[in-house]
Each structure stands twice: as structure tokens, then as C-alpha cells.
Amino acid sequence: MSQRPAPSPDRQPLEEHAAESVLAYAAAERTKTDALASVLENIAANGYPSPESRMPWETARDAHLAGEQPHVA
């Protein structure tokens, strides 16, 4: 990690490992948020997908729990 600027007097600095953990969490959350934004942009541009073209949410949930990436109706 590059040198961090000195924290302002009203903040407590994080240890290096804690700062790296926070940055990793932020990156993971940003990835999830970007994926959601992409889906919403697609819906805005193209409308909702037809229910017939997608799987039921229960099947998608089970696939998700099994580690797959399904698309939900």
C-alpha cells in the first residue's frame, strides 16, 4: 500500500492491516453496486425481461447457493 496522508486531528489512524481490509471491503461492495447499477440501467433502457425468459427466484437462489450466477425473472 502506498503512503497514506496523515489523518486529520479528529480521526484515529487505522493499522495497516485494518486499512487494507477496509479497502478490500469497499472494493467488493463497489463491485456489487456496479453490477446492480448495470441491471437497473438495462431495465431502464430495455424494460423488464419477460418472466418466461428467466428462471424462478427459488431456482436462482439454489443455484446461487451452489456457487452459480443465474438470472432471475
PDB file of C-alpha atoms in Angstrom:
ATOM      1  CA  MET A   1       0.000   0.000   0.000  1.00  0.00           C
ATOM      2  CA  SER A   2       1.293   3.477  -0.773  1.00  0.00           C
ATOM      3  CA  GLN A   3       1.997   6.016   1.907  1.00  0.00           C
ATOM      4  CA  ARG A   4      -1.163   7.357   3.446  1.00  0.00           C
ATOM      5  CA  PRO A   5      -1.550  11.028   4.285  1.00  0.00           C
ATOM      6  CA  ALA A   6      -1.550  11.951   7.950  1.00  0.00           C
ATOM      7  CA  PRO A   7      -5.058  11.700   9.399  1.00  0.00           C
ATOM      8  CA  SER A   8      -6.832  14.836  10.480  1.00  0.00           C
ATOM      9  CA  PRO A   9      -6.678  15.553  14.227  1.00  0.00           C
ATOM     10  CA  ASP A  10     -10.302  14.467  14.765  1.00  0.00           C
ATOM     11  CA  ARG A  11      -9.700  10.922  13.405  1.00  0.00           C
ATOM     12  CA  GLN A  12      -7.816   7.922  14.688  1.00  0.00           C
ATOM     13  CA  PRO A  13      -5.490   6.258  12.197  1.00  0.00           C
ATOM     14  CA  LEU A  14      -6.035   2.616  11.248  1.00  0.00           C
ATOM     15  CA  GLU A  15      -3.357  -0.014  11.421  1.00  0.00           C
ATOM     16  CA  GLU A  16      -2.049  -1.052   8.017  1.00  0.00           C
ATOM     17  CA  HIS A  17      -3.880  -4.415   8.040  1.00  0.00           C
ATOM     18  CA  ALA A  18      -7.155  -2.774   9.098  1.00  0.00           C
ATOM     19  CA  ALA A  19      -6.870  -0.152   6.364  1.00  0.00           C
ATOM     20  CA  GLU A  20      -6.235  -2.867   3.758  1.00  0.00           C
ATOM     21  CA  SER A  21      -9.277  -4.803   5.000  1.00  0.00           C
ATOM     22  CA  VAL A  22     -11.486  -1.730   4.767  1.00  0.00           C
ATOM     23  CA  LEU A  23     -10.253  -1.022   1.235  1.00  0.00           C
ATOM     24  CA  ALA A  24     -10.885  -4.636   0.183  1.00  0.00           C
ATOM     25  CA  TYR A  25     -14.410  -4.481   1.612  1.00  0.00           C
ATOM     26  CA  ALA A  26     -15.047  -1.190  -0.191  1.00  0.00           C
ATOM     27  CA  ALA A  27     -13.859  -2.704  -3.477  1.00  0.00           C
ATOM     28  CA  ALA A  28     -16.134  -5.736  -3.036  1.00  0.00           C
ATOM     29  CA  GLU A  29     -19.122  -3.528  -2.239  1.00  0.00           C
ATOM     30  CA  ARG A  30     -18.340  -1.293  -5.234  1.00  0.00           C
ATOM     31  CA  THR A  31     -18.315  -4.374  -7.488  1.00  0.00           C
ATOM     32  CA  LYS A  32     -21.723  -5.487  -6.206  1.00  0.00           C
ATOM     33  CA  THR A  33     -23.120  -1.977  -6.552  1.00  0.00           C
ATOM     34  CA  ASP A  34     -21.788  -1.668 -10.103  1.00  0.00           C
ATOM     35  CA  ALA A  35     -23.470  -4.971 -11.003  1.00  0.00           C
ATOM     36  CA  LEU A  36     -26.788  -3.765  -9.590  1.00  0.00           C
ATOM     37  CA  ALA A  37     -26.471  -0.435 -11.401  1.00  0.00           C
ATOM     38  CA  SER A  38     -25.828  -2.302 -14.646  1.00  0.00           C
ATOM     39  CA  VAL A  39     -29.005  -4.362 -14.204  1.00  0.00           C
ATOM     40  CA  LEU A  40     -31.059  -1.264 -13.431  1.00  0.00           C
ATOM     41  CA  GLU A  41     -29.638   0.590 -16.440  1.00  0.00           C
ATOM     42  CA  ASN A  42     -30.530  -2.388 -18.637  1.00  0.00           C
ATOM     43  CA  ILE A  43     -34.093  -2.413 -17.293  1.00  0.00           C
ATOM     44  CA  ALA A  44     -34.381   1.344 -17.853  1.00  0.00           C
ATOM     45  CA  ALA A  45     -33.171   1.023 -21.441  1.00  0.00           C
ATOM     46  CA  ASN A  46     -34.939  -2.193 -22.432  1.00  0.00           C
ATOM     47  CA  GLY A  47     -37.783  -2.751 -19.969  1.00  0.00           C
ATOM     48  CA  TYR A  48     -38.325  -5.721 -17.702  1.00  0.00           C
ATOM     49  CA  PRO A  49     -37.383  -9.154 -19.008  1.00  0.00           C
ATOM     50  CA  SER A  50     -40.326 -11.432 -19.683  1.00  0.00           C
ATOM     51  CA  PRO A  51     -40.955 -13.955 -16.908  1.00  0.00           C
ATOM     52  CA  GLU A  52     -40.892 -16.762 -19.474  1.00  0.00           C
ATOM     53  CA  SER A  53     -37.297 -15.945 -20.406  1.00  0.00           C
ATOM     54  CA  ARG A  54     -35.953 -16.294 -16.854  1.00  0.00           C
ATOM     55  CA  MET A  55     -35.936 -18.845 -14.061  1.00  0.00           C
ATOM     56  CA  PRO A  56     -37.971 -18.639 -10.843  1.00  0.00           C
ATOM     57  CA  TRP A  57     -36.206 -16.934  -7.940  1.00  0.00           C
ATOM     58  CA  GLU A  58     -36.188 -20.157  -5.907  1.00  0.00           C
ATOM     59  CA  THR A  59     -34.158 -21.898  -8.604  1.00  0.00           C
ATOM     60  CA  ALA A  60     -31.852 -18.890  -8.876  1.00  0.00           C
ATOM     61  CA  ARG A  61     -31.399 -18.859  -5.087  1.00  0.00           C
ATOM     62  CA  ASP A  62     -30.462 -22.535  -5.059  1.00  0.00           C
ATOM     63  CA  ALA A  63     -28.036 -22.010  -7.946  1.00  0.00           C
ATOM     64  CA  HIS A  64     -26.540 -19.008  -6.166  1.00  0.00           C
ATOM     65  CA  LEU A  65     -26.028 -21.046  -3.008  1.00  0.00           C
ATOM     66  CA  ALA A  66     -24.336 -23.677  -5.159  1.00  0.00           C
ATOM     67  CA  GLY A  67     -21.942 -21.001  -6.491  1.00  0.00           C
ATOM     68  CA  GLU A  68     -23.515 -20.340  -9.904  1.00  0.00           C
ATOM     69  CA  GLN A  69     -24.592 -16.967 -11.386  1.00  0.00           C
ATOM     70  CA  PRO A  70     -28.205 -17.269 -12.636  1.00  0.00           C
ATOM     71  CA  HIS A  71     -30.530 -14.535 -13.909  1.00  0.00           C
ATOM     72  CA  VAL A  72     -33.817 -14.051 -12.114  1.00  0.00           C
ATOM     73  CA  ALA A  73     -37.235 -13.261 -13.572  1.00  0.00           C
TER      74      ALA A  73
END
